[in-house]
Tab-separated table of C-alpha atoms in Angstrom:
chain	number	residue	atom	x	y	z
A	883	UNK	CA	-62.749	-33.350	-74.130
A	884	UNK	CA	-63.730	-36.032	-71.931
A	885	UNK	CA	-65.008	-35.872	-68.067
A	886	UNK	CA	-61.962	-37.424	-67.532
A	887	UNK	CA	-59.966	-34.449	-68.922
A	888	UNK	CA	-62.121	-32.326	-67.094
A	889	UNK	CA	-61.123	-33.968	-63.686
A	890	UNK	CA	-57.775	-33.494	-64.672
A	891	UNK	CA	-57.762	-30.008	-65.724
A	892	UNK	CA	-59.844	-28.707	-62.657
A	893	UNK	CA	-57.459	-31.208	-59.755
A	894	UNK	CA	-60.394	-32.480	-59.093
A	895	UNK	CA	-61.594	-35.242	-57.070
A	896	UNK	CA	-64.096	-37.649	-58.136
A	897	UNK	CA	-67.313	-38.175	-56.270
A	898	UNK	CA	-69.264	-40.572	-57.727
A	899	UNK	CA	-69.787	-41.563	-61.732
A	900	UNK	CA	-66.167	-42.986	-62.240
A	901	UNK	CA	-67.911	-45.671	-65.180
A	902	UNK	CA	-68.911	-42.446	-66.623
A	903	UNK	CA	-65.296	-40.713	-67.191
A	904	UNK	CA	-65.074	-41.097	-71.072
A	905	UNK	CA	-67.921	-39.453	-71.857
A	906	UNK	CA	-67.293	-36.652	-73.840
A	907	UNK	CA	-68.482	-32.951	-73.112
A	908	UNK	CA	-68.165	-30.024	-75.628
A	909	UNK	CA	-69.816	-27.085	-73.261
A	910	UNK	CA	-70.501	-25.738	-69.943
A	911	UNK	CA	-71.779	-23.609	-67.760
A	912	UNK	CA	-71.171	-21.889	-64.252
A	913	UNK	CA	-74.248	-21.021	-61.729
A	914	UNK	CA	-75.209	-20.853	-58.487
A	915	UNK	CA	-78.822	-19.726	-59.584
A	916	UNK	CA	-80.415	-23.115	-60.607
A	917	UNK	CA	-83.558	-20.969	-61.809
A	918	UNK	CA	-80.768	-19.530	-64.312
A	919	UNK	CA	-79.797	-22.874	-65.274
A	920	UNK	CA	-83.394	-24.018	-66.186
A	921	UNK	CA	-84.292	-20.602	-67.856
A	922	UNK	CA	-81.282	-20.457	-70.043
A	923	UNK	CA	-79.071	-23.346	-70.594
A	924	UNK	CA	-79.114	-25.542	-73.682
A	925	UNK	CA	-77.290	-28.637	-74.496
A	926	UNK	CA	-74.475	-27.673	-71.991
A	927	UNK	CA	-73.125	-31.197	-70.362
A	928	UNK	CA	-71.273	-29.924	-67.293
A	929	UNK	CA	-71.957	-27.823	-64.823
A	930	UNK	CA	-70.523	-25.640	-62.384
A	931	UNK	CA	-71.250	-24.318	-59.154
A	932	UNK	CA	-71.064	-23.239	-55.462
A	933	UNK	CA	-74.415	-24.355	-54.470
A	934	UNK	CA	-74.388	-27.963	-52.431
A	935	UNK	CA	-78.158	-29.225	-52.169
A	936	UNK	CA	-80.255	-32.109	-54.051
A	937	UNK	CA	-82.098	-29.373	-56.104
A	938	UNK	CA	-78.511	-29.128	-58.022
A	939	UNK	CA	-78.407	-32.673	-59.160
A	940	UNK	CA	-81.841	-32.309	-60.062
A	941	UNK	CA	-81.892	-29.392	-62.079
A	942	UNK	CA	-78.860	-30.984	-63.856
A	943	UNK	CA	-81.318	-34.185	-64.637
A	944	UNK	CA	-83.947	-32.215	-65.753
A	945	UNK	CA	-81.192	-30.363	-68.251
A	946	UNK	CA	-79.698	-33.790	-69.316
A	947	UNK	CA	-76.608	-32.666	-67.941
A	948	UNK	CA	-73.672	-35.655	-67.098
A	949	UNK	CA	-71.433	-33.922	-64.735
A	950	UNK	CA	-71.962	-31.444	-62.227
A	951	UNK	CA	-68.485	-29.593	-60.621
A	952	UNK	CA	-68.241	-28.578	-57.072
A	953	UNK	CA	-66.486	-25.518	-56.930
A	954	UNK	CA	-63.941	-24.274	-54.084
A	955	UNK	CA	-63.858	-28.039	-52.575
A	956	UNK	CA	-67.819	-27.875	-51.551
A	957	UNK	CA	-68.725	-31.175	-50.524
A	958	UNK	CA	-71.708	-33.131	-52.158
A	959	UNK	CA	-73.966	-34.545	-48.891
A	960	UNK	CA	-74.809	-37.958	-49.429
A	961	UNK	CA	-78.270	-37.770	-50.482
A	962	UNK	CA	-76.866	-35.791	-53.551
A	963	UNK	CA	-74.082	-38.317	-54.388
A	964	UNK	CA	-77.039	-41.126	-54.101
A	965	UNK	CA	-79.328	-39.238	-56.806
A	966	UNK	CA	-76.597	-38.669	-59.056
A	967	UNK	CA	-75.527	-41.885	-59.089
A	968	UNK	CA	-79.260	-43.408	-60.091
A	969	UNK	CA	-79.094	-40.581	-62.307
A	970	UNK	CA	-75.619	-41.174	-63.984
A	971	UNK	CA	-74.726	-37.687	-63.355
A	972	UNK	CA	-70.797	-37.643	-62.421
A	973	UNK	CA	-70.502	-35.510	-59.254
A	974	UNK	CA	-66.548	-34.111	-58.653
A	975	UNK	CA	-65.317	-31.155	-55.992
A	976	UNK	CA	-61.737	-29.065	-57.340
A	977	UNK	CA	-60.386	-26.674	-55.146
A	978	UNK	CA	-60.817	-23.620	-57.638
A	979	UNK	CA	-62.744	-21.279	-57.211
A	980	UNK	CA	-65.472	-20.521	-59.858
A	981	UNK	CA	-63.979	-18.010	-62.084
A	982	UNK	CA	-60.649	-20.083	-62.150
A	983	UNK	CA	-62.358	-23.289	-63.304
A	984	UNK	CA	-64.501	-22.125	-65.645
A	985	UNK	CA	-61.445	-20.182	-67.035
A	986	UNK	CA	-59.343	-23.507	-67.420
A	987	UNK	CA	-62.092	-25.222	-68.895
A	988	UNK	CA	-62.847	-22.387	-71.479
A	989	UNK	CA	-58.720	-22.356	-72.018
A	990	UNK	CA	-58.572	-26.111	-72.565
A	991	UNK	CA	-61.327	-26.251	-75.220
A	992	UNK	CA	-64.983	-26.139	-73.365
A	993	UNK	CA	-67.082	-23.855	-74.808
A	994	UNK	CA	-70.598	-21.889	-73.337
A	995	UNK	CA	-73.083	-22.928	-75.958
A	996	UNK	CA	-76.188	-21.186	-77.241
B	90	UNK	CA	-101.591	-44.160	-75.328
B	91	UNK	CA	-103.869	-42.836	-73.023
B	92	UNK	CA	-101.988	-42.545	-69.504
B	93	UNK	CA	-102.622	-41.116	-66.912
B	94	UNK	CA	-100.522	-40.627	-63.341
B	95	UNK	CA	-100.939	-38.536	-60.200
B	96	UNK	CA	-98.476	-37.577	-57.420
B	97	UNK	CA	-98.796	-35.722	-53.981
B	98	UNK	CA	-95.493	-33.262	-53.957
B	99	UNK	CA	-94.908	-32.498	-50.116
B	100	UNK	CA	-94.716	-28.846	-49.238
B	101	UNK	CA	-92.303	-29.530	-46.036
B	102	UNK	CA	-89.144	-30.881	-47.859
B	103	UNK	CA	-87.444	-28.835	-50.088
B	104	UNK	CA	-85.286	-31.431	-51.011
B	105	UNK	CA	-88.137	-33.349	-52.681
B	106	UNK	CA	-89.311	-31.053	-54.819
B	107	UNK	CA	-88.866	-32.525	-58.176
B	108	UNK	CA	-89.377	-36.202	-57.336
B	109	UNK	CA	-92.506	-36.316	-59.274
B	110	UNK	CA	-91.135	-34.615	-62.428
B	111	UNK	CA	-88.347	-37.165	-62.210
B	112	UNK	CA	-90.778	-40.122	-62.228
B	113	UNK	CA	-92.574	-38.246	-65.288
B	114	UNK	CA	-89.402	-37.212	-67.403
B	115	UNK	CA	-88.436	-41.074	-66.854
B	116	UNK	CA	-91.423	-42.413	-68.131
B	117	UNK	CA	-91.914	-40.078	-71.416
B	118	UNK	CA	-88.176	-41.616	-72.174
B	119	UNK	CA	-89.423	-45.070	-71.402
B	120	UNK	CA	-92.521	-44.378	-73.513
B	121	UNK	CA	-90.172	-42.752	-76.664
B	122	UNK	CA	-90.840	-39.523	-76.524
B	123	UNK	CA	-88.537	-37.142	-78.170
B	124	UNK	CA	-85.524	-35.676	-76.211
B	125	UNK	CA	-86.676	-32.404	-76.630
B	126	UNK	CA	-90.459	-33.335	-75.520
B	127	UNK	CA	-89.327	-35.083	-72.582
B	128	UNK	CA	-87.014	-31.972	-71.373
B	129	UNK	CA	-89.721	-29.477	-71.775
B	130	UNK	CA	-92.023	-31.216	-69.755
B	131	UNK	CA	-89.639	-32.183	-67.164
B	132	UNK	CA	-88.605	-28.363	-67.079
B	133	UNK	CA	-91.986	-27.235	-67.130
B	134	UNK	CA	-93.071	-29.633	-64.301
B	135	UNK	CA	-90.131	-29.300	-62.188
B	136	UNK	CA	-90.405	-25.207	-61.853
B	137	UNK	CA	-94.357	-25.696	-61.131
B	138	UNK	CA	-93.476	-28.380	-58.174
B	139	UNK	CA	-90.532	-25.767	-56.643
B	140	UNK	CA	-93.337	-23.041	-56.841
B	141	UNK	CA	-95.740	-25.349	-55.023
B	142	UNK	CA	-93.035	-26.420	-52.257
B	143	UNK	CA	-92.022	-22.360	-52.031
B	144	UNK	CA	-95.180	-20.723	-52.053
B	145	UNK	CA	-98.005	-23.133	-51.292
B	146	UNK	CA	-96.779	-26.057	-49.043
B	147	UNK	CA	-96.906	-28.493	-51.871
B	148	UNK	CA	-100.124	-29.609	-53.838
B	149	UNK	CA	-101.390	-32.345	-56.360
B	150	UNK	CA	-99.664	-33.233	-59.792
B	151	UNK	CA	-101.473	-35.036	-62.413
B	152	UNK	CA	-100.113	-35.812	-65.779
B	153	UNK	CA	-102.169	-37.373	-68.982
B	154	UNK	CA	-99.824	-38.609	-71.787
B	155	UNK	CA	-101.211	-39.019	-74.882
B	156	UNK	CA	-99.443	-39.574	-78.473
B	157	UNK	CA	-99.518	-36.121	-79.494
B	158	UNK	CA	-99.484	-33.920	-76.228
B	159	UNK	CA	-98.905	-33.943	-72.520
B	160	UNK	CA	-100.609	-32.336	-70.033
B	161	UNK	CA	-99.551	-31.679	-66.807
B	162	UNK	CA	-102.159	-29.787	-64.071
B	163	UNK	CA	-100.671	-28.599	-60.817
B	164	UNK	CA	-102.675	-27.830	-58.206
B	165	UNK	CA	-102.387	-26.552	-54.690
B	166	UNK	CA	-104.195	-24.825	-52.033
B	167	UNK	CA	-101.804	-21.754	-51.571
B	168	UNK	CA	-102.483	-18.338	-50.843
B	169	UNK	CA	-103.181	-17.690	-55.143
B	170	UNK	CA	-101.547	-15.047	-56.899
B	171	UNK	CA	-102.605	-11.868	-56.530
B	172	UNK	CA	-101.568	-10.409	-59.891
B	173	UNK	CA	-100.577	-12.704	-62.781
B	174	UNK	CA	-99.402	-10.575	-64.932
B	175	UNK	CA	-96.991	-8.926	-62.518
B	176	UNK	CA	-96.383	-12.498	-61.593
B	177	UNK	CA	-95.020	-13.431	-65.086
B	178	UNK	CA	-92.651	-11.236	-65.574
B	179	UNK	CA	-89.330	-12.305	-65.525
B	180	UNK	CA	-87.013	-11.437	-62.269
B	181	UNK	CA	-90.280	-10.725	-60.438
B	182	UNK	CA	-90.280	-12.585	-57.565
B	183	UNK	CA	-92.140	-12.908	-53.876
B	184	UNK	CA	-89.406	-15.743	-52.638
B	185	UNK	CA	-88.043	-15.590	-49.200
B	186	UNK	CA	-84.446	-15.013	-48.879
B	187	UNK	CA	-83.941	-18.607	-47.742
B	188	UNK	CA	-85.148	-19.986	-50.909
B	189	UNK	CA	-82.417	-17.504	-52.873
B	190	UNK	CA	-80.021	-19.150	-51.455
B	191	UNK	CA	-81.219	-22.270	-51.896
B	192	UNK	CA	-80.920	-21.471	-55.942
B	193	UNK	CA	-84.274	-20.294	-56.597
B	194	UNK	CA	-86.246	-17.905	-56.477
B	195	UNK	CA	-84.856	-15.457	-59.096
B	196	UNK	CA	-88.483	-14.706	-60.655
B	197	UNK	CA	-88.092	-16.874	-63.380
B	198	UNK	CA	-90.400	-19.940	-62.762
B	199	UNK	CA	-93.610	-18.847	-64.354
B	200	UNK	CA	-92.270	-17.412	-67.146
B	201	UNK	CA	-89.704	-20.328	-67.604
B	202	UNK	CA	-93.088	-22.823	-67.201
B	203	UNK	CA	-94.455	-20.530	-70.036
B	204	UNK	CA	-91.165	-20.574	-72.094
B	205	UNK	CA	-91.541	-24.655	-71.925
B	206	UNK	CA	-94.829	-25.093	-72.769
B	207	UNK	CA	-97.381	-24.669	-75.615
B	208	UNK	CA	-99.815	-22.781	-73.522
B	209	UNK	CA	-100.220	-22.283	-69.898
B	210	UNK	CA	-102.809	-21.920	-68.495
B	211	UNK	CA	-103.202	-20.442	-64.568
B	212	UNK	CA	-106.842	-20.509	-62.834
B	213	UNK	CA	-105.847	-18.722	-59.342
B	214	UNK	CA	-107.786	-17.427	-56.263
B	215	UNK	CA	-106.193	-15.280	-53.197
B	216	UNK	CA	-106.639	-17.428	-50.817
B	217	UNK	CA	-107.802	-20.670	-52.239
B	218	UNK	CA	-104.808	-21.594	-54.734
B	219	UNK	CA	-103.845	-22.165	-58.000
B	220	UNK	CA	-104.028	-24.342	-60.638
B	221	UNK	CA	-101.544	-24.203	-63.320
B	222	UNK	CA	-102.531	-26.999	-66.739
B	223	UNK	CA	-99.445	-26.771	-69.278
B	224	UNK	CA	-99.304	-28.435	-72.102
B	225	UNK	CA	-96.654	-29.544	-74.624
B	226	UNK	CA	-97.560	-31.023	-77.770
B	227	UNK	CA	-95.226	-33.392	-79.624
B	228	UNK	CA	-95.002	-31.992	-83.104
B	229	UNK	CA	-94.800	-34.553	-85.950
């Protein structure tokens, strides 16, 4: 699917990254723990989570990650939306709580990875 | 290629922790190193810089790039680590609360740097600080 779809499937709004919305993703994963993220994730593209500081966006850089989903509407503060953009990471907030988005994702096509 | 670059990482704003292994991870792209080169480095890097912010109030980053292997020596003047071993194990972890809930701090950082790297190497005195040198080697 694209980030696009995953907008669409999740409600969500867009943040910042709109030139980025065709890109296409295959996995995912869901984390609040970014030392998780950096320990085990591998070729996931997206990323979701609950946790709202500039350490996010920059464990998602470091993990060549291209979107990164607020979950239950958390709101991005600007400095975040600012990296992301120089980093052409697309930034979006749903509504949904964690286990429902990752759920709808996973339902809709997005796998975990290795 | 022989280059060499330093970096002060500040130990009093969380939310710069990482700016230096952005600048590297950018430049080993620039330069053409392989995706999976660059990543390992910039993982490696970034986890020693949110150790140095967490436990040492920042420190001294310098990185040599040569063709076949990078090198990336982290020094700060911390309190040291008083066991390494115990240190290195993963989900062991002397973090303040704040910093769990800032997404760290799950006692995965040294052995994540170690995961990343081609050897590690940590030169540490209670009291004085540590020095971490990792390297990665590009292999051909």
């Amino acid at each position: 699917m694209t980030i696009a779809d995953v907008r669409t499937i999740l409600q969500a709004e867009l943040v910042t990254g709109g030139e980025h919305l065709e890109t296409e993703v295959h996995n995912a994963c869901g984390s609040d723990m970014m030392s998780d993220v950096l320990a085990f994730v591998k070729d996931q593209s997206v990323l979701l989570t609950g946790l709202v500081n500039t350490q996010v966006v920059r464990t998602a850089d470091m993990m060549d990650m291209v979107c990164i989903v607020f979950v239950r509407g958390k709101e991005p503060g600007p400095e975040m939306v600012e990296l992301a953009a120089d980093r052409g990471i697309v930034l979006m907030k749903t509504p949904l709580r964690m286990f429902t988005a990752c759920g709808l994702l996973y339902e809709n096509g997005l796998r975990g990875g290795n | 290629m022989n280059i060499k670059l330093h970096y002060d990482v500040p130990g009093d704003d969380f939310t710069r922790a990482g700016e230096a292994s952005g600048l590297v991870k950018r430049k080993l792209k620039q330069l053409g190193f392989e995706p999976d080169v660059v990543r390992r480095v910039a993982i490696a890097m970034y986890e020693g810089e949110i150790n140095m912010v967490i436990h040492a109030g920042g420190g001294e980053a310098d990185v040599e790039i040569l063709p076949d292997r990078v090198t990336v020596v982290l020094t700060d003047h911390g309190p040291g680590i008083p066991d390494v071993e115990q240190a290195m194990q993963e989900g062991w972890s002397t973090a303040p609360d704040n910093v769990r809930s800032l997404g760290f701090g799950a006692g995965m950082g040294l052995p994540n740097i170690k995961k990343y790297s081609d050897t590690l190497e940590i030169d540490t005195k209670v009291g004085e600080g540590t020095a971490l040198t990792m390297t990665i080697l590009v292999k051909g």
